[in-house]
Short mmCIF file of C-alpha atoms in Angstrom, two decimals:
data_model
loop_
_atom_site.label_atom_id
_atom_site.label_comp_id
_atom_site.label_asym_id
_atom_site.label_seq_id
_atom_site.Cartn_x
_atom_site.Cartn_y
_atom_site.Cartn_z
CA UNK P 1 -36.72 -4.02 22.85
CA UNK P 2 -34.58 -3.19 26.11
CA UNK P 3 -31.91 -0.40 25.43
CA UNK P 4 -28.96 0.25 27.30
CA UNK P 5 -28.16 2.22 30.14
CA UNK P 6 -26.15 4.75 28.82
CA UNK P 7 -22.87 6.01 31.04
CA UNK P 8 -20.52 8.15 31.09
CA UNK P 9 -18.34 8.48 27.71
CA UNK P 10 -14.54 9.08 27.08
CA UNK P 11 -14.12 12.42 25.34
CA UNK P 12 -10.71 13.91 24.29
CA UNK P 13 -9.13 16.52 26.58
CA UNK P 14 -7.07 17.31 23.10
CA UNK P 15 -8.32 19.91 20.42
CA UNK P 16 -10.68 17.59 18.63
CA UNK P 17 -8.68 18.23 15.66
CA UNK P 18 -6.55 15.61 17.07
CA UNK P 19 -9.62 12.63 17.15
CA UNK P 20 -9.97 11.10 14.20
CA UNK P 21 -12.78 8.50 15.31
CA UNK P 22 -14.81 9.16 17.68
CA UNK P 23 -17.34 6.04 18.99
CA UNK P 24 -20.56 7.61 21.52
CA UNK P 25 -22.39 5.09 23.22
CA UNK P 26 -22.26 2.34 20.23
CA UNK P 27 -25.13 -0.49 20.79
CA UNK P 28 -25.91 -3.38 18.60
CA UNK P 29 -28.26 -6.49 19.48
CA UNK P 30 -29.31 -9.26 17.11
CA UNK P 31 -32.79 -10.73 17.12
CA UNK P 32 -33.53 -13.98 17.79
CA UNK P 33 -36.68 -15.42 16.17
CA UNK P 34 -38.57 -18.46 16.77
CA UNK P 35 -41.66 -20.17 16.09
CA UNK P 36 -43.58 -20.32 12.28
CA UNK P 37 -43.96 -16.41 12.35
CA UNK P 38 -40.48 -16.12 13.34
CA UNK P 39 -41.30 -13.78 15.99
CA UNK P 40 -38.43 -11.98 17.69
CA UNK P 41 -38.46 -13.82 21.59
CA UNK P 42 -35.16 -12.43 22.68
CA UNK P 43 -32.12 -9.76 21.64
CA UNK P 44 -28.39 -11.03 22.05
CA UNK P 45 -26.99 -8.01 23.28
CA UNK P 46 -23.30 -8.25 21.58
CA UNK P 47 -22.18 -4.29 22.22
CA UNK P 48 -24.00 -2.52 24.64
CA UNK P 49 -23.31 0.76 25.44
CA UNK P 50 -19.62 1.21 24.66
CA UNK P 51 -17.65 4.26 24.14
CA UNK P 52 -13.90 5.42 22.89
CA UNK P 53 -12.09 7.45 20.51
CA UNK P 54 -8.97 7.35 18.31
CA UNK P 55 -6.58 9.87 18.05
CA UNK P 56 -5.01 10.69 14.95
CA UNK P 57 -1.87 8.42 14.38
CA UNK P 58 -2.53 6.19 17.15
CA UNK P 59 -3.26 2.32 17.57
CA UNK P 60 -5.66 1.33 20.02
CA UNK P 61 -5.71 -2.12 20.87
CA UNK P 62 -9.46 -3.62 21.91
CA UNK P 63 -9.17 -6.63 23.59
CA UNK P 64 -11.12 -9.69 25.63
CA UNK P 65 -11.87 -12.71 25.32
CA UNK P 66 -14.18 -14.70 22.54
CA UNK P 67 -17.49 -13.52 22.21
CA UNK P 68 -17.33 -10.73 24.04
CA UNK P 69 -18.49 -7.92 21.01
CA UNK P 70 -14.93 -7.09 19.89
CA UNK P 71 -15.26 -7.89 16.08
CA UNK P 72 -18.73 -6.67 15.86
CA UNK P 73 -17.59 -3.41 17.24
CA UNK P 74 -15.27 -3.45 14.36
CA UNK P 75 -18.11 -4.27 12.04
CA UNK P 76 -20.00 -1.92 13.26
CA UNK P 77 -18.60 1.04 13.01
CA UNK P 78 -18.18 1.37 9.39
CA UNK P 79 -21.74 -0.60 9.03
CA UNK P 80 -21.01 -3.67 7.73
CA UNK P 81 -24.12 -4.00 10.44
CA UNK P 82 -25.85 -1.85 10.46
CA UNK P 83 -26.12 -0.34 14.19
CA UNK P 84 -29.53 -1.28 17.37
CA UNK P 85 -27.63 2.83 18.58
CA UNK P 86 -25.27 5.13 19.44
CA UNK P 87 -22.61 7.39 16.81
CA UNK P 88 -19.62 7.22 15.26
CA UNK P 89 -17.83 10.27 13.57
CA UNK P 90 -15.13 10.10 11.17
CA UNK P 91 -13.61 13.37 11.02
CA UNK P 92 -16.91 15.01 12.22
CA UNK P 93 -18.77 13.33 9.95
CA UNK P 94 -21.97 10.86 11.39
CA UNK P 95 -20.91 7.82 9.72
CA UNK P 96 -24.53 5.97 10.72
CA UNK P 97 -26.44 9.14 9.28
CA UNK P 98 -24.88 9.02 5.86
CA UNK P 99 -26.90 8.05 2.83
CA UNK P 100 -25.29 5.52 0.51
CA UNK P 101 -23.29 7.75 -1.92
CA UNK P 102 -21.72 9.26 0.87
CA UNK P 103 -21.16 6.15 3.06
CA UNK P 104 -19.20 4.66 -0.26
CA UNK P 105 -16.66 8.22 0.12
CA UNK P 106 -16.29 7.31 3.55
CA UNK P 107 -15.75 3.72 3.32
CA UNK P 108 -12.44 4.83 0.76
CA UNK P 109 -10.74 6.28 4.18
CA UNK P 110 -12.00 3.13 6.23
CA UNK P 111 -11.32 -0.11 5.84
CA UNK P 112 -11.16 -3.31 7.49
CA UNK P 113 -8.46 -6.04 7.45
CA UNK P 114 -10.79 -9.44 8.32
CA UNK P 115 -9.74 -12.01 10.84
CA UNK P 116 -9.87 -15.22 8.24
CA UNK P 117 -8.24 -13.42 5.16
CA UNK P 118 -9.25 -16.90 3.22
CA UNK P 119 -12.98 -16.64 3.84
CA UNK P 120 -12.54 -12.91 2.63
CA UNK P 121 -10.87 -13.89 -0.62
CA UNK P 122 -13.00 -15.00 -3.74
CA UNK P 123 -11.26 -18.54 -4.21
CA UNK P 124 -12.42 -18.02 -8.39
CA UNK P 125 -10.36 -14.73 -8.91
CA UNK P 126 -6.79 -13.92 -8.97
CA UNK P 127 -5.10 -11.86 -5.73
CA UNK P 128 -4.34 -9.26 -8.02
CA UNK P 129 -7.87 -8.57 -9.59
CA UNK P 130 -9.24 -8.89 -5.35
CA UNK P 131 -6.68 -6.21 -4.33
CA UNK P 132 -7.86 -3.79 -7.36
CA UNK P 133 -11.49 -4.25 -6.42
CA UNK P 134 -11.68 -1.18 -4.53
CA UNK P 135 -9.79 0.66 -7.08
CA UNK P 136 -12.55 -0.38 -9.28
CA UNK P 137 -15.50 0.62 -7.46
CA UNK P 138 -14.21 3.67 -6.65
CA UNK P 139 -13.42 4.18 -10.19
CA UNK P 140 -9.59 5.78 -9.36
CA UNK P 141 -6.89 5.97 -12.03
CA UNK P 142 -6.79 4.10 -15.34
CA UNK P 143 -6.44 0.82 -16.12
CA UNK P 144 -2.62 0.63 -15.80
CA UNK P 145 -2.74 3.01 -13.17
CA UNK P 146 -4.98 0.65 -11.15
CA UNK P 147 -2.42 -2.36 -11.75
CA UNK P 148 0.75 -0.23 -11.17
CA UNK P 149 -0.57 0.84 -7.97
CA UNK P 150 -1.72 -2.69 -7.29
CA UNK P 151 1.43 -4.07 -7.88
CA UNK P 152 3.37 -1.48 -5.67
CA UNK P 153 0.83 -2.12 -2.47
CA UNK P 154 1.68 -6.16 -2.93
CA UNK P 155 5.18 -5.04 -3.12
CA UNK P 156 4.47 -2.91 0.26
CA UNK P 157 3.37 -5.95 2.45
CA UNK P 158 5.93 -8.43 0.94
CA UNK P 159 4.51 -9.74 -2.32
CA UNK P 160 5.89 -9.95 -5.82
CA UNK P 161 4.52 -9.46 -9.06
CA UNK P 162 3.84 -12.97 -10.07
CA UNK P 163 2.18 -13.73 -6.94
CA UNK P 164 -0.51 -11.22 -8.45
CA UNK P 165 -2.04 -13.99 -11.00
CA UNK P 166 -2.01 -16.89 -8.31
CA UNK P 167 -5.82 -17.87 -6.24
CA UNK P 168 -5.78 -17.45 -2.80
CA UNK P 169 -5.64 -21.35 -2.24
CA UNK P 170 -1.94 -20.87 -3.49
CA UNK P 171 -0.97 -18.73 -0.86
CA UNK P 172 -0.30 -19.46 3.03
CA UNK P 173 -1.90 -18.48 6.04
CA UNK P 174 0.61 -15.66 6.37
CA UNK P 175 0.52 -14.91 2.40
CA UNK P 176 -2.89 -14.57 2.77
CA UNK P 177 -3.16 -12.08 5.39
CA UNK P 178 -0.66 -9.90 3.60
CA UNK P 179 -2.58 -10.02 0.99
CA UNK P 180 -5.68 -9.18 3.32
CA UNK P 181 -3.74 -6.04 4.18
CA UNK P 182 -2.81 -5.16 0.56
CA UNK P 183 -6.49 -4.92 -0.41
CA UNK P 184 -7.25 -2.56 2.53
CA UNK P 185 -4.10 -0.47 2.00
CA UNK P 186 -4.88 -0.50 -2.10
CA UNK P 187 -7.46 2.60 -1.35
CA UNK P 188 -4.33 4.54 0.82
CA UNK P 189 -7.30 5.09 3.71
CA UNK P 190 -6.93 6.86 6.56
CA UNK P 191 -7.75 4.62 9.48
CA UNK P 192 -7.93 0.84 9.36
CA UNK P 193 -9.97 -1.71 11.58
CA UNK P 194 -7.26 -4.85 12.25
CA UNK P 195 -9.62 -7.63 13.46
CA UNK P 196 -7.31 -10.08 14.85
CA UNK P 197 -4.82 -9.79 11.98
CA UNK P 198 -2.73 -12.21 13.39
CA UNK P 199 -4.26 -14.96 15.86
CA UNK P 200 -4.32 -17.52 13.30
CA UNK P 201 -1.18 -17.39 12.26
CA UNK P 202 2.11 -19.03 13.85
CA UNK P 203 4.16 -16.98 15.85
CA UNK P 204 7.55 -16.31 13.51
CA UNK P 205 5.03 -15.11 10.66
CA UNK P 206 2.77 -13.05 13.59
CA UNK P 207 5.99 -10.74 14.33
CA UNK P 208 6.74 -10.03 10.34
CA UNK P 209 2.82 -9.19 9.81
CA UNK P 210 2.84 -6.75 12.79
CA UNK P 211 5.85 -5.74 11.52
CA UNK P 212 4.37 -4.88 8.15
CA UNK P 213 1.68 -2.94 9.90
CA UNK P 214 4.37 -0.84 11.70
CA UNK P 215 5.86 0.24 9.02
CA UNK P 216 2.91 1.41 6.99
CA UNK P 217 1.26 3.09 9.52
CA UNK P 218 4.98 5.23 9.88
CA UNK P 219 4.98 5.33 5.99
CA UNK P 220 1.14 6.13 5.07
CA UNK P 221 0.18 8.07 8.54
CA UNK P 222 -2.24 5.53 9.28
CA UNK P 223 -4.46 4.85 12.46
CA UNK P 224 -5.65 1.36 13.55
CA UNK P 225 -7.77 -0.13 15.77
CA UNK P 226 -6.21 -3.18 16.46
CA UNK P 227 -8.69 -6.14 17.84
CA UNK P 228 -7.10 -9.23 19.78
CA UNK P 229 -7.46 -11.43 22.24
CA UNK P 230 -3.62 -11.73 22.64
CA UNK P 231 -1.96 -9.16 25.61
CA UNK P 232 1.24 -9.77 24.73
CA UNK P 233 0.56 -8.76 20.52
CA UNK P 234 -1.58 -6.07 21.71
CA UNK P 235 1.24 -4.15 24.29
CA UNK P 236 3.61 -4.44 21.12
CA UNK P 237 1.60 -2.31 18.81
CA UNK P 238 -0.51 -0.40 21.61
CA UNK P 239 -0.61 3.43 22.15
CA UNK P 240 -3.41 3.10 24.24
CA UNK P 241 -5.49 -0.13 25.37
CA UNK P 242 -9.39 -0.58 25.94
CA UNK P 243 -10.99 -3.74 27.85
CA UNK P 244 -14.29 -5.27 26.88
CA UNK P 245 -16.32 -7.94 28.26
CA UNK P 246 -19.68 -9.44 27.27
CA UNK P 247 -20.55 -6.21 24.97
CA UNK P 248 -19.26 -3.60 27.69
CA UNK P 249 -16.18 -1.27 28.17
CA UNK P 250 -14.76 -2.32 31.33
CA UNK P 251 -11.48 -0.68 31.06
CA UNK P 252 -9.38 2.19 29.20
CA UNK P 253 -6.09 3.53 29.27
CA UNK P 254 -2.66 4.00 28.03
CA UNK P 255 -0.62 1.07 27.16
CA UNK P 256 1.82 1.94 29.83
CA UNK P 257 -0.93 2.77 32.61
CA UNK P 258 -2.61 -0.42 31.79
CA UNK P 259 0.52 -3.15 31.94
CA UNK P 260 1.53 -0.95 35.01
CA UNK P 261 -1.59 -0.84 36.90
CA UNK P 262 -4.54 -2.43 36.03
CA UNK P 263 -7.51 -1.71 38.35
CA UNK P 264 -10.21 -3.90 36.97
CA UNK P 265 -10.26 -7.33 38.28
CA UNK P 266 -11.23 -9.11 34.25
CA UNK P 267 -8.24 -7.27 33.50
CA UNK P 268 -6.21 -8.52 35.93
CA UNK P 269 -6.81 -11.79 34.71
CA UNK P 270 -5.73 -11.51 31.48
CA UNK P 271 -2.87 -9.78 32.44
CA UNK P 272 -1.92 -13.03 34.57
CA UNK P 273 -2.67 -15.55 31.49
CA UNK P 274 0.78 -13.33 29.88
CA UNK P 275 3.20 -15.74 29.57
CA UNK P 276 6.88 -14.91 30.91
CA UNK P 277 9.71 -15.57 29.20
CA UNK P 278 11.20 -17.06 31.81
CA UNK P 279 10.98 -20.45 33.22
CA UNK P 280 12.07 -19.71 36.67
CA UNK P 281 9.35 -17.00 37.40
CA UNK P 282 6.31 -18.16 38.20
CA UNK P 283 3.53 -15.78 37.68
CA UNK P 284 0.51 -15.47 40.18
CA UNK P 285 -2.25 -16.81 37.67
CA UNK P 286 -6.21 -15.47 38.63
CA UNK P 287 -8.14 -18.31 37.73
CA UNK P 288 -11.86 -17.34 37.17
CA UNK P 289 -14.43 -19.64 37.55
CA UNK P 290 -17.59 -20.83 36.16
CA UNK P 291 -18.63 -19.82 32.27
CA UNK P 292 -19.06 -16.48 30.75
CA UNK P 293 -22.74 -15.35 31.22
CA UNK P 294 -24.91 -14.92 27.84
CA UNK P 295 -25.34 -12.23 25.95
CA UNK P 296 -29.19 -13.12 25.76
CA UNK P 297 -29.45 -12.88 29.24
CA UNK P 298 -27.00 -10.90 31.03
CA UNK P 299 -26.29 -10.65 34.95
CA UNK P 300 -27.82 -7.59 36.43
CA UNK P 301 -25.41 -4.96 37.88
CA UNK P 302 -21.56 -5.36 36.79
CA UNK P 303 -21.79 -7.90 34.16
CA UNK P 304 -18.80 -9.79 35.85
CA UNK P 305 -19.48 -10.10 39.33
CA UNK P 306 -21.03 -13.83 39.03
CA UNK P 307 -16.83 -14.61 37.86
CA UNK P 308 -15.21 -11.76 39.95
CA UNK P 309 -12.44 -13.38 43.18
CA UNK P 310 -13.06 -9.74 44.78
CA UNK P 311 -16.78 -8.93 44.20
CA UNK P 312 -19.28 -7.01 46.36
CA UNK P 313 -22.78 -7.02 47.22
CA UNK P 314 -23.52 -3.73 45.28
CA UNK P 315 -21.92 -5.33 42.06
CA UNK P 316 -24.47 -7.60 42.18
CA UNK P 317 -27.21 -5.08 42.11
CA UNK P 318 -26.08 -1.48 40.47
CA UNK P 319 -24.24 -1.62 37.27
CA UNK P 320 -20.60 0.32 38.03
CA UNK P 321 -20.61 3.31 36.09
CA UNK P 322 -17.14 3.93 33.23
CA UNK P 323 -15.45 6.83 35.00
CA UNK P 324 -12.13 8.41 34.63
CA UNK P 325 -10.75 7.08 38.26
CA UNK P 326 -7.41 8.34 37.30
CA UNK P 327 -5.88 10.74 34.20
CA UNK P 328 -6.74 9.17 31.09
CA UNK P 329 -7.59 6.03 32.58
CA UNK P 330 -11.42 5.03 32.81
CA UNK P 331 -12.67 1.55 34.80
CA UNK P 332 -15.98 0.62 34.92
CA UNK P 333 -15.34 -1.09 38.41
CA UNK P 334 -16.87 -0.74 42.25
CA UNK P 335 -14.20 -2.44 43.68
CA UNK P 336 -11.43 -0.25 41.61
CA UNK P 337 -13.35 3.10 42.36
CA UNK P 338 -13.59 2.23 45.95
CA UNK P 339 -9.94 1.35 45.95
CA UNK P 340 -8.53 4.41 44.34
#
């Protein structure tokens, strides 16, 4: 199998006290079989190479668009898939070296609110007995203590008691992802993976479940990493904002470094799909042409270049390495680096 190229990573300039999460060249490629043996023929190469770290406290926002290794990032990090390579520590702890016993303390202090919250539901049991599952498993409190605390996270994200005997068919999209975040917050963990809490849901309902999030993160000390596709959700609940396209880290910075100055041209894009408020400003859109490339078989050099307005011959041929090109703010760009 091909591994990646591994670059240059973030690290923390802060005492690393201060990192909670810390993600070192992450890699994970699928097999794809064929033929009566079911020989593997190829590797889709869904995160390849990538590289970050959360501060404690802090929401970083992971964006790009569909398909590009955002959610199995997510996955991946507290092995839901298990990982092709790379690390990730959780308070100095190798979460990929841990046997089973301590992988299930771990997983208490990490937890993951899914992007369809009714696919994650078990349509044959009660809200209630699906938010107390953890509590179960990791065999905390009594029996009363387990539905007392149940009932006081439902109560958290909006629910009421009665609503824990109802199935999740009962409930409505937005219900349902409350209820989503009510089973991750049941275990009071420390740092939550939000895959696309809110893309499905309508707009009105997508600023009271952000809203939610706000205030438990101020309430409980929590830190997310928050996965969209959506700028506009992720500069709401941002402290700092990473890029990623077709399973690589293009882009990294603080929220108000990135909305201010983007340097990578795929960011630039997005940034010019952001709506405005305002129907007499028009904003400069960058349209980019032709189809995203496959993760089976991906471009050589800079893995956008074949979509890029403002490429050059050596993207085409050397893969641009992630530097910090200014403080706190990495690109992995040849255009940007020449233009800074």
């Amino acid at each position: 199998m091909e591994t990646a190229t591994m670059q240059n990573a973030p690290e923390s300039k802060e005492n690393s006290d201060e990192v909670l999460v810390d993600v070192q060249h992450l890699v994970k490629y699928f097999p794809v079989r064929a033929g009566l043996m079911q020989r593997v023929v190829n590797w889709v190469k869904a995160v390849d190479d990538v590289s970050f770290f959360v501060r404690k406290g802090e929401t970083l926002g992971l964006v790009g668009e569909s398909g590009c290794g955002k959610t199995t990032v997510g996955r991946t990090m507290i092995r839901l898939v298990e990982p092709t390579g790379g690390s990730v520590h959780f308070e100095n702890k190798d979460v990929f070296a841990l046997k089973p016993k301590e992988l299930k303390v771990v997983r208490r202090d990490m937890q993951i609110i899914f992007q369809d919250p009714y696919a994650s539901l078990d349509p044959r049991v009660p809200i209630g007995e699906s938010v107390m599952e953890g509590l179960h498993i990791h065999h905390i409190g009594t029996k009363q203590e387990r539905v007392d605390i149940m009932l006081e996270t439902l109560k958290k994200v909006g629910l009421e008691d009665y609503h824990a005997r109802r199935y999740p068919h009962e409930f409505s999209g937005g219900q349902r992802q409350r209820i989503g975040i009510a089973r991750a917050l049941a275990l009071r963990p420390r740092f939550i993976i939000c895959d696309e809490p809110v893309s499905a849901l309508d707009v009105s309902i997508q600023s009271q479940v952000l809203n939610i999030l706000r205030d438990l993160q101020v309430e409980f000390g929590l830190t997310y990493l928050f996965i969209a596709h959506n700028l506009s959700v992720v500069e709401h609940v941002s402290d700092r904002v990473a890029v990623m396209y077709l399973g690589k880290m293009v882009e990294l910075a603080t929220r108000e470094e990135m909305f201010r100055q983007p340097l990578h041209p795929y960011t630039l894009a997005l940034m010019s799909a952001i709506p405005v408020p305002n129907p007499r400003i028009k904003r400069e859109r960058t349209v980019l042409k032709g189809d995203v490339p496959s993760p089976l078989n991906p471009p050589k050099g800079c893995r956008f270049h074949p979509r890029c307005p403002v490429a050059m011959e050596i993207c085409s041929q050397e893969e641009p390495v992630f530097k910090e090109l200014l403080p706190d703010h990495w690109v992995a760009c040849w255009v940007a680096e020449k233009n800074v």
